[in-house]
Amino acid sequence: AEPRLVAVRATPISGRLTLVVLRDITERERVEEMRRDFVANTSHELKTPVGAVSLLSEAIEFAADDPAQVRHFASRLQAEVTRLAALVNRILSLSRLQASDELRDVRDVSIDEVVTAAVEGYAIQADAAQVTVVRGGTKGLWVRGEPQILTEAVGNLVANAIAYSPEGSKVGVGVKLDDTVVEIAVTDRGIGIPESDQHRVFERFYRADQARSRRTGGTGLGLSIVKHAVQRHGGEVRLWSRPDRGSTFTIRLPMSEAPDLEGVRPKPRR
Ligand code: ADP
């Protein structure tokens, strides 16, 4: 890593001399700084749902004599706990992706299977939002990597496309080969992202203003996970978006040859 020199202290010694203390912020320190930021942001983000859970459980106790009230608070409590669990899962995913350079359990991954699992994972959300997810494109493409992480990345894009789309609209998930790069494109006709926000949406906890008011359930971590997951696989994420027209997020991953499944299967014994 390039050493980065920063002045940490400047002490005037005499009229013409100043002692400047320089420090080399090495890669390691930068990583440490990022980690501290992450912990600080995360603690902050956890406080709201944890506070809500605590208030709602108190409310249930106070409302004990009124079954209708108890049911009302209990269902809100369940919703908060679900949100909290989703947030914790995302925090764990992201911290794992940021913590180590290594992928565990690398194997041949079928893009068909990744896309199927990602889409099925959000079928309930799609139904609830009355959004139809349409799959298309090339079948039979493979990459090398960790199937769960890739599924989570594609799933996050599908989840966002559903969440930021109007009722009755369609979300497309298309796969194609661009030379030796596998492209998975998730397209919606939703609210879109203003140009000024487009490079920031991949930052941790960043949420565009419109999204904040529209969808309180978001965590601001989904795209950050997508970016890290894809980079870990030697790929990149591209974004095209126009406010009120929609967005296309494209994951690009190096293609690998289809595995020789015959060779992998154990031969029957005689
Ligand atoms: P969130 O949990 O808020 O969706 P993400 O990291 O997944 O967090 O996305 C960050 C922000 O990017 C969102 O809050 C929203 O402003 C914007 N965004 C992401 N996907 C879309 C999309 N498909 N359409 C419009 N805006 C989007």
CSV table of N, CA and C in Angstrom, one decimal, residues 28-118:
chain,number,residue,atom,x,y,z
A,28,ARG,N,-2.9,-0.7,7.1
A,28,ARG,CA,-3.4,-1.3,8.3
A,28,ARG,C,-4.2,-0.4,9.2
A,29,GLU,N,-3.7,0.8,9.3
A,29,GLU,CA,-4.4,1.8,10.1
A,29,GLU,C,-5.7,2.2,9.4
A,30,ARG,N,-5.6,2.3,8.1
A,30,ARG,CA,-6.9,2.7,7.4
A,30,ARG,C,-7.9,1.6,7.6
A,31,VAL,N,-7.5,0.4,7.6
A,31,VAL,CA,-8.5,-0.7,7.8
A,31,VAL,C,-9.0,-0.6,9.3
A,32,GLU,N,-8.2,-0.3,10.2
A,32,GLU,CA,-8.6,-0.2,11.6
A,32,GLU,C,-9.5,1.0,11.7
A,33,GLU,N,-9.3,2.1,11.0
A,33,GLU,CA,-10.1,3.3,11.1
A,33,GLU,C,-11.5,2.9,10.5
A,34,MET,N,-11.5,2.2,9.4
A,34,MET,CA,-12.8,1.7,8.8
A,34,MET,C,-13.6,0.9,9.8
A,35,ARG,N,-12.9,0.0,10.5
A,35,ARG,CA,-13.5,-0.9,11.4
A,35,ARG,C,-14.2,-0.1,12.6
A,36,ARG,N,-13.4,0.9,13.0
A,36,ARG,CA,-14.0,1.7,14.1
A,36,ARG,C,-15.2,2.4,13.7
A,37,ASP,N,-15.2,3.0,12.5
A,37,ASP,CA,-16.4,3.7,11.9
A,37,ASP,C,-17.5,2.7,11.8
A,38,PHE,N,-17.2,1.5,11.4
A,38,PHE,CA,-18.3,0.5,11.2
A,38,PHE,C,-18.9,0.2,12.5
A,39,VAL,N,-18.1,0.0,13.5
A,39,VAL,CA,-18.7,-0.3,14.8
A,39,VAL,C,-19.5,0.8,15.3
A,40,ALA,N,-19.0,2.0,15.2
A,40,ALA,CA,-19.8,3.2,15.6
A,40,ALA,C,-21.1,3.3,14.9
A,41,ASN,N,-21.1,3.2,13.6
A,41,ASN,CA,-22.3,3.3,12.8
A,41,ASN,C,-23.3,2.2,13.2
A,42,THR,N,-22.8,1.0,13.3
A,42,THR,CA,-23.6,-0.1,13.6
A,42,THR,C,-24.3,0.0,14.9
A,43,SER,N,-23.6,0.5,15.9
A,43,SER,CA,-24.2,0.6,17.2
A,43,SER,C,-25.3,1.6,17.2
A,44,HIS,N,-25.0,2.7,16.4
A,44,HIS,CA,-26.1,3.7,16.2
A,44,HIS,C,-27.3,3.1,15.6
A,45,GLU,N,-27.1,2.4,14.5
A,45,GLU,CA,-28.2,1.8,13.8
A,45,GLU,C,-29.0,0.8,14.6
A,46,LEU,N,-28.3,0.1,15.5
A,46,LEU,CA,-29.0,-0.9,16.3
A,46,LEU,C,-29.9,-0.3,17.4
A,47,LYS,N,-29.5,0.9,17.8
A,47,LYS,CA,-30.2,1.5,18.9
A,47,LYS,C,-31.7,1.7,18.7
A,48,THR,N,-32.0,2.2,17.4
A,48,THR,CA,-33.5,2.5,17.2
A,48,THR,C,-34.3,1.2,17.3
A,49,PRO,N,-34.0,0.1,16.6
A,49,PRO,CA,-34.9,-1.0,16.7
A,49,PRO,C,-34.9,-1.7,18.1
A,50,VAL,N,-33.7,-1.6,18.7
A,50,VAL,CA,-33.6,-2.2,20.1
A,50,VAL,C,-34.5,-1.4,21.0
A,51,GLY,N,-34.5,-0.1,20.9
A,51,GLY,CA,-35.3,0.8,21.7
A,51,GLY,C,-36.8,0.5,21.4
A,52,ALA,N,-37.2,0.3,20.2
A,52,ALA,CA,-38.6,0.0,19.8
A,52,ALA,C,-39.0,-1.3,20.5
A,53,VAL,N,-38.2,-2.3,20.4
A,53,VAL,CA,-38.5,-3.6,21.0
A,53,VAL,C,-38.7,-3.4,22.5
A,54,SER,N,-37.9,-2.7,23.1
A,54,SER,CA,-38.0,-2.5,24.5
A,54,SER,C,-39.3,-1.8,24.9
A,55,LEU,N,-39.6,-0.7,24.2
A,55,LEU,CA,-40.9,0.1,24.4
A,55,LEU,C,-42.1,-0.8,24.2
A,56,LEU,N,-42.1,-1.6,23.1
A,56,LEU,CA,-43.2,-2.4,22.8
A,56,LEU,C,-43.5,-3.5,23.8
A,57,SER,N,-42.4,-4.0,24.3
A,57,SER,CA,-42.6,-5.1,25.3
A,57,SER,C,-43.1,-4.5,26.6
A,58,GLU,N,-42.7,-3.3,26.9
A,58,GLU,CA,-43.3,-2.6,28.1
A,58,GLU,C,-44.8,-2.3,27.8
A,59,ALA,N,-45.1,-1.9,26.6
A,59,ALA,CA,-46.5,-1.5,26.3
A,59,ALA,C,-47.4,-2.7,26.5
A,60,ILE,N,-46.9,-3.9,26.1
A,60,ILE,CA,-47.7,-5.2,26.2
A,60,ILE,C,-48.0,-5.4,27.7
A,61,GLU,N,-47.0,-5.2,28.5
A,61,GLU,CA,-47.2,-5.4,29.9
A,61,GLU,C,-48.3,-4.4,30.5
A,62,PHE,N,-48.2,-3.1,30.1
A,62,PHE,CA,-49.2,-2.2,30.5
A,62,PHE,C,-50.6,-2.5,30.0
A,63,ALA,N,-50.7,-3.0,28.8
A,63,ALA,CA,-52.0,-3.3,28.2
A,63,ALA,C,-52.5,-4.7,28.6
A,64,ALA,N,-51.9,-5.3,29.5
A,64,ALA,CA,-52.3,-6.7,29.8
A,64,ALA,C,-53.8,-7.0,29.9
A,65,ASP,N,-54.6,-6.0,30.4
A,65,ASP,CA,-56.0,-6.2,30.6
A,65,ASP,C,-56.8,-6.1,29.3
A,66,ASP,N,-56.2,-5.6,28.3
A,66,ASP,CA,-56.9,-5.3,27.0
A,66,ASP,C,-56.4,-6.2,25.9
A,67,PRO,N,-57.0,-7.3,25.6
A,67,PRO,CA,-56.5,-8.3,24.6
A,67,PRO,C,-56.3,-7.7,23.3
A,68,ALA,N,-57.1,-6.8,22.8
A,68,ALA,CA,-57.0,-6.2,21.5
A,68,ALA,C,-55.7,-5.4,21.4
A,69,GLN,N,-55.5,-4.6,22.5
A,69,GLN,CA,-54.2,-3.8,22.5
A,69,GLN,C,-53.0,-4.7,22.6
A,70,VAL,N,-53.1,-5.8,23.4
A,70,VAL,CA,-52.0,-6.7,23.5
A,70,VAL,C,-51.6,-7.3,22.1
A,71,ARG,N,-52.7,-7.7,21.4
A,71,ARG,CA,-52.4,-8.3,20.0
A,71,ARG,C,-51.8,-7.2,19.1
A,72,HIS,N,-52.3,-6.0,19.2
A,72,HIS,CA,-51.7,-4.9,18.4
A,72,HIS,C,-50.2,-4.7,18.7
A,73,PHE,N,-49.9,-4.6,19.9
A,73,PHE,CA,-48.5,-4.3,20.3
A,73,PHE,C,-47.6,-5.6,19.9
A,74,ALA,N,-48.2,-6.8,20.1
A,74,ALA,CA,-47.5,-8.0,19.9
A,74,ALA,C,-47.1,-8.1,18.4
A,75,SER,N,-48.0,-7.7,17.5
A,75,SER,CA,-47.7,-7.8,16.1
A,75,SER,C,-46.7,-6.8,15.7
A,76,ARG,N,-46.8,-5.6,16.3
A,76,ARG,CA,-45.7,-4.6,16.0
A,76,ARG,C,-44.4,-5.1,16.5
A,77,LEU,N,-44.4,-5.7,17.7
A,77,LEU,CA,-43.2,-6.2,18.3
A,77,LEU,C,-42.5,-7.3,17.3
A,78,GLN,N,-43.4,-8.2,16.8
A,78,GLN,CA,-42.9,-9.2,15.8
A,78,GLN,C,-42.2,-8.5,14.6
A,79,ALA,N,-42.9,-7.5,14.1
A,79,ALA,CA,-42.3,-6.8,13.0
A,79,ALA,C,-41.0,-6.2,13.3
A,80,GLU,N,-40.9,-5.6,14.5
A,80,GLU,CA,-39.6,-5.0,14.9
A,80,GLU,C,-38.5,-6.0,15.0
A,81,VAL,N,-38.9,-7.2,15.6
A,81,VAL,CA,-37.9,-8.2,15.8
A,81,VAL,C,-37.4,-8.8,14.5
A,82,THR,N,-38.3,-8.9,13.5
A,82,THR,CA,-38.0,-9.4,12.2
A,82,THR,C,-37.0,-8.4,11.5
A,83,ARG,N,-37.3,-7.1,11.7
A,83,ARG,CA,-36.4,-6.1,11.1
A,83,ARG,C,-35.0,-6.1,11.8
A,84,LEU,N,-35.0,-6.3,13.1
A,84,LEU,CA,-33.8,-6.3,13.8
A,84,LEU,C,-32.9,-7.6,13.4
A,85,ALA,N,-33.6,-8.7,13.2
A,85,ALA,CA,-32.9,-9.9,12.8
A,85,ALA,C,-32.3,-9.7,11.4
A,86,ALA,N,-33.0,-9.0,10.5
A,86,ALA,CA,-32.5,-8.8,9.2
A,86,ALA,C,-31.3,-7.9,9.3
A,87,LEU,N,-31.4,-6.9,10.1
A,87,LEU,CA,-30.3,-5.9,10.3
A,87,LEU,C,-29.0,-6.6,10.8
A,88,VAL,N,-29.2,-7.5,11.8
A,88,VAL,CA,-28.1,-8.2,12.4
A,88,VAL,C,-27.5,-9.1,11.4
A,89,ASN,N,-28.3,-9.8,10.6
A,89,ASN,CA,-27.7,-10.7,9.6
A,89,ASN,C,-26.9,-9.9,8.6
A,90,ARG,N,-27.4,-8.8,8.2
A,90,ARG,CA,-26.6,-8.0,7.2
A,90,ARG,C,-25.3,-7.5,7.8
A,91,ILE,N,-25.4,-7.1,9.0
A,91,ILE,CA,-24.2,-6.6,9.7
A,91,ILE,C,-23.1,-7.7,9.7
A,92,LEU,N,-23.6,-8.9,10.0
A,92,LEU,CA,-22.7,-10.1,10.1
A,92,LEU,C,-22.1,-10.4,8.7
A,93,SER,N,-23.0,-10.4,7.7
A,93,SER,CA,-22.5,-10.6,6.3
A,93,SER,C,-21.4,-9.6,6.0
A,94,LEU,N,-21.7,-8.3,6.2
A,94,LEU,CA,-20.8,-7.3,5.8
A,94,LEU,C,-19.5,-7.4,6.5
A,95,SER,N,-19.6,-7.6,7.8
A,95,SER,CA,-18.3,-7.6,8.6
A,95,SER,C,-17.5,-8.8,8.2
A,96,ARG,N,-18.1,-9.9,7.9
A,96,ARG,CA,-17.4,-11.1,7.4
A,96,ARG,C,-16.7,-10.7,6.1
A,97,LEU,N,-17.4,-10.1,5.1
A,97,LEU,CA,-16.8,-9.8,3.8
A,97,LEU,C,-15.7,-8.8,4.0
A,98,GLN,N,-15.8,-7.9,5.0
A,98,GLN,CA,-14.7,-6.9,5.1
A,98,GLN,C,-13.6,-7.5,5.9
A,99,ALA,N,-13.8,-8.5,6.7
A,99,ALA,CA,-12.8,-8.9,7.6
A,99,ALA,C,-11.7,-9.8,6.9
A,100,SER,N,-12.1,-10.6,6.0
A,100,SER,CA,-11.0,-11.5,5.4
A,100,SER,C,-11.1,-11.4,3.9
A,101,ASP,N,-9.9,-11.6,3.3
A,101,ASP,CA,-9.8,-11.6,1.8
A,101,ASP,C,-10.2,-12.9,1.2
A,102,GLU,N,-10.2,-13.9,2.0
A,102,GLU,CA,-10.4,-15.2,1.5
A,102,GLU,C,-11.9,-15.6,1.4
A,103,LEU,N,-12.2,-16.3,0.3
A,103,LEU,CA,-13.6,-16.9,0.2
A,103,LEU,C,-13.4,-18.3,0.8
A,104,ARG,N,-14.5,-18.7,1.5
A,104,ARG,CA,-14.5,-20.0,2.0
A,104,ARG,C,-15.2,-20.9,1.0
A,105,ASP,N,-14.9,-22.1,0.9
A,105,ASP,CA,-15.8,-23.0,0.2
A,105,ASP,C,-16.0,-22.6,-1.2
A,106,VAL,N,-14.9,-22.4,-1.9
A,106,VAL,CA,-15.0,-22.0,-3.3
A,106,VAL,C,-15.3,-23.2,-4.2
A,107,ARG,N,-16.2,-23.0,-5.1
A,107,ARG,CA,-16.6,-24.2,-6.0
A,107,ARG,C,-17.2,-23.6,-7.3
A,108,ASP,N,-17.5,-24.5,-8.2
A,108,ASP,CA,-18.2,-24.1,-9.4
A,108,ASP,C,-19.6,-23.8,-9.0
A,109,VAL,N,-20.0,-22.6,-9.4
A,109,VAL,CA,-21.4,-22.2,-9.1
A,109,VAL,C,-22.2,-22.0,-10.3
A,110,SER,N,-23.4,-22.6,-10.3
A,110,SER,CA,-24.3,-22.4,-11.4
A,110,SER,C,-25.1,-21.1,-11.3
A,111,ILE,N,-25.0,-20.2,-12.3
A,111,ILE,CA,-25.7,-19.0,-12.2
A,111,ILE,C,-27.2,-19.2,-12.2
A,112,ASP,N,-27.7,-20.2,-12.9
A,112,ASP,CA,-29.1,-20.6,-12.9
A,112,ASP,C,-29.6,-20.8,-11.4
A,113,GLU,N,-28.7,-21.6,-10.7
A,113,GLU,CA,-29.1,-21.9,-9.3
A,113,GLU,C,-29.1,-20.6,-8.4
A,114,VAL,N,-28.1,-19.8,-8.6
A,114,VAL,CA,-28.0,-18.6,-7.8
A,114,VAL,C,-29.2,-17.7,-8.1
A,115,VAL,N,-29.6,-17.5,-9.3
A,115,VAL,CA,-30.7,-16.6,-9.7
A,115,VAL,C,-32.0,-17.2,-9.1
A,116,THR,N,-32.2,-18.5,-9.3
A,116,THR,CA,-33.4,-19.2,-8.8
A,116,THR,C,-33.5,-19.0,-7.3
A,117,ALA,N,-32.4,-19.3,-6.5
A,117,ALA,CA,-32.5,-19.1,-5.1
A,117,ALA,C,-32.7,-17.7,-4.7
A,118,ALA,N,-32.1,-16.7,-5.4
A,118,ALA,CA,-32.2,-15.3,-5.0
A,118,ALA,C,-33.7,-14.9,-5.3
